[in-house]
Amino acid sequence: MSDDTSPTTDSTDTTPALTDDPRPEGGRRADSLVLVNTGNGKGKSSAAFGVMLRALARDWKVAVVQFVKGGDWKVGEEKIGRQLGVEWRALGGGFTWDSDDLSHDIALAREAWGQAAALIAGGEYDLVILDELTYLCSWGWVPTEDVVAAIVNRPRHVNLVITGRDAPAEIVEVADTVTEMRHIKHAYDAGIIAKRGIDY
Ligand code: ATP
Ligand code: MG
């Protein structure tokens, strides 16, 4: 706590003083954590790939499953991730906007989820990033309860990061840390297309 004589003290200012330690008292260590990055603003996937770098720096084994994009639309993190030994699976196959065969897309999505569930349950990876997974639940292609079961029953050391808009409440419920990226403005609103090195 800052004292009353502090020149920066202002009774209306709720900003914690720099000297306040944000760590909870008597904190415990978790064997693993589940992070969810959701919301309609930019930053969900790029934050997940930031965690990927942290994990690699600790010599963790990392797997990434991309459920929506992939194929021709490679993000820069894929190139670097593969170079650093990440098991990278781009399983999106461009579905939802290109395909006119929905049942084919649903089968692909379920196959992708099956691979992800096996990567989680196998326990070989310390971190599994499930990029854009929430859409498969929102569209009803993969039962949310299956995702919740995979999260809850995962090997204790397996950390997860899940991204995508509109994260289902059931997934939010079982996650440890959930962040909503809020759209304030985006270059796209001004008609600016995705930029290499920034957006992918
Ligand atoms: P990023 O991968 O940059 O962290 P994201 O994962 O939060 O973004 P997605 O919904 O996966 O966002 O969209 C990916 C692409 O769409 C990126 O090129 C990003 O810049 C763009 N994008 C993200 N949010 C918005 C938005 N609110 N309006 C328009 N484009 C967006
Ligand atoms: Mg994304």
mmCIF file with all atom_site columns, N, CA and C in Angstrom, residues 95-97 99-109 139 141:
data_model
loop_
_atom_site.group_PDB
_atom_site.id
_atom_site.type_symbol
_atom_site.label_atom_id
_atom_site.label_alt_id
_atom_site.label_comp_id
_atom_site.label_asym_id
_atom_site.label_entity_id
_atom_site.label_seq_id
_atom_site.pdbx_PDB_ins_code
_atom_site.Cartn_x
_atom_site.Cartn_y
_atom_site.Cartn_z
_atom_site.occupancy
_atom_site.B_iso_or_equiv
_atom_site.pdbx_formal_charge
_atom_site.auth_seq_id
_atom_site.auth_comp_id
_atom_site.auth_asym_id
_atom_site.auth_atom_id
_atom_site.pdbx_PDB_model_num
ATOM 1  N N  . PHE A 1 95  ? -11.620 -24.655 -44.970 1.00 0.00 ? 95  PHE A N  1
ATOM 2  C CA . PHE A 1 95  ? -13.068 -24.841 -45.009 1.00 0.00 ? 95  PHE A CA 1
ATOM 3  C C  . PHE A 1 95  ? -13.853 -23.643 -44.505 1.00 0.00 ? 95  PHE A C  1
ATOM 4  N N  . THR A 1 96  ? -15.120 -23.692 -44.652 1.00 0.00 ? 96  THR A N  1
ATOM 5  C CA . THR A 1 96  ? -16.156 -22.696 -44.317 1.00 0.00 ? 96  THR A CA 1
ATOM 6  C C  . THR A 1 96  ? -16.410 -21.648 -45.390 1.00 0.00 ? 96  THR A C  1
ATOM 7  N N  . TRP A 1 97  ? -15.372 -21.126 -46.012 1.00 0.00 ? 97  TRP A N  1
ATOM 8  C CA . TRP A 1 97  ? -15.732 -20.128 -47.034 1.00 0.00 ? 97  TRP A CA 1
ATOM 9  C C  . TRP A 1 97  ? -15.528 -20.644 -48.462 1.00 0.00 ? 97  TRP A C  1
ATOM 10 N N  . SER A 1 99  ? -15.662 -24.012 -49.450 1.00 0.00 ? 99  SER A N  1
ATOM 11 C CA . SER A 1 99  ? -16.253 -25.302 -49.790 1.00 0.00 ? 99  SER A CA 1
ATOM 12 C C  . SER A 1 99  ? -17.765 -25.215 -49.974 1.00 0.00 ? 99  SER A C  1
ATOM 13 N N  . ASP A 1 100 ? -18.279 -26.019 -50.907 1.00 0.00 ? 100 ASP A N  1
ATOM 14 C CA . ASP A 1 100 ? -19.734 -26.102 -51.036 1.00 0.00 ? 100 ASP A CA 1
ATOM 15 C C  . ASP A 1 100 ? -20.227 -27.457 -50.537 1.00 0.00 ? 100 ASP A C  1
ATOM 16 N N  . ASP A 1 101 ? -19.325 -28.236 -49.964 1.00 0.00 ? 101 ASP A N  1
ATOM 17 C CA . ASP A 1 101 ? -19.712 -29.547 -49.464 1.00 0.00 ? 101 ASP A CA 1
ATOM 18 C C  . ASP A 1 101 ? -19.539 -29.568 -47.945 1.00 0.00 ? 101 ASP A C  1
ATOM 19 N N  . LEU A 1 102 ? -20.624 -29.192 -47.247 1.00 0.00 ? 102 LEU A N  1
ATOM 20 C CA . LEU A 1 102 ? -20.553 -29.010 -45.802 1.00 0.00 ? 102 LEU A CA 1
ATOM 21 C C  . LEU A 1 102 ? -20.241 -30.307 -45.065 1.00 0.00 ? 102 LEU A C  1
ATOM 22 N N  . SER A 1 103 ? -20.818 -31.414 -45.536 1.00 0.00 ? 103 SER A N  1
ATOM 23 C CA . SER A 1 103 ? -20.599 -32.665 -44.803 1.00 0.00 ? 103 SER A CA 1
ATOM 24 C C  . SER A 1 103 ? -19.126 -33.071 -44.881 1.00 0.00 ? 103 SER A C  1
ATOM 25 N N  . HIS A 1 104 ? -18.478 -32.734 -46.004 1.00 0.00 ? 104 HIS A N  1
ATOM 26 C CA . HIS A 1 104 ? -17.054 -32.994 -46.159 1.00 0.00 ? 104 HIS A CA 1
ATOM 27 C C  . HIS A 1 104 ? -16.263 -32.149 -45.155 1.00 0.00 ? 104 HIS A C  1
ATOM 28 N N  . ASP A 1 105 ? -16.650 -30.878 -45.033 1.00 0.00 ? 105 ASP A N  1
ATOM 29 C CA . ASP A 1 105 ? -15.983 -29.975 -44.088 1.00 0.00 ? 105 ASP A CA 1
ATOM 30 C C  . ASP A 1 105 ? -16.134 -30.463 -42.656 1.00 0.00 ? 105 ASP A C  1
ATOM 31 N N  . ILE A 1 106 ? -17.332 -30.902 -42.323 1.00 0.00 ? 106 ILE A N  1
ATOM 32 C CA . ILE A 1 106 ? -17.591 -31.362 -40.953 1.00 0.00 ? 106 ILE A CA 1
ATOM 33 C C  . ILE A 1 106 ? -16.734 -32.591 -40.660 1.00 0.00 ? 106 ILE A C  1
ATOM 34 N N  . ALA A 1 107 ? -16.644 -33.493 -41.625 1.00 0.00 ? 107 ALA A N  1
ATOM 35 C CA . ALA A 1 107 ? -15.818 -34.697 -41.437 1.00 0.00 ? 107 ALA A CA 1
ATOM 36 C C  . ALA A 1 107 ? -14.354 -34.309 -41.230 1.00 0.00 ? 107 ALA A C  1
ATOM 37 N N  . LEU A 1 108 ? -13.877 -33.326 -42.034 1.00 0.00 ? 108 LEU A N  1
ATOM 38 C CA . LEU A 1 108 ? -12.488 -32.843 -41.879 1.00 0.00 ? 108 LEU A CA 1
ATOM 39 C C  . LEU A 1 108 ? -12.261 -32.242 -40.492 1.00 0.00 ? 108 LEU A C  1
ATOM 40 N N  . ALA A 1 109 ? -13.240 -31.467 -40.047 1.00 0.00 ? 109 ALA A N  1
ATOM 41 C CA . ALA A 1 109 ? -13.125 -30.806 -38.746 1.00 0.00 ? 109 ALA A CA 1
ATOM 42 C C  . ALA A 1 109 ? -13.077 -31.844 -37.628 1.00 0.00 ? 109 ALA A C  1
ATOM 43 N N  . TRP A 1 139 ? -20.070 -23.818 -34.400 1.00 0.00 ? 139 TRP A N  1
ATOM 44 C CA . TRP A 1 139 ? -20.796 -24.300 -35.578 1.00 0.00 ? 139 TRP A CA 1
ATOM 45 C C  . TRP A 1 139 ? -21.465 -25.647 -35.329 1.00 0.00 ? 139 TRP A C  1
ATOM 46 N N  . TRP A 1 141 ? -19.934 -28.496 -35.007 1.00 0.00 ? 141 TRP A N  1
ATOM 47 C CA . TRP A 1 141 ? -19.238 -29.556 -35.736 1.00 0.00 ? 141 TRP A CA 1
ATOM 48 C C  . TRP A 1 141 ? -18.539 -30.527 -34.786 1.00 0.00 ? 141 TRP A C  1
#
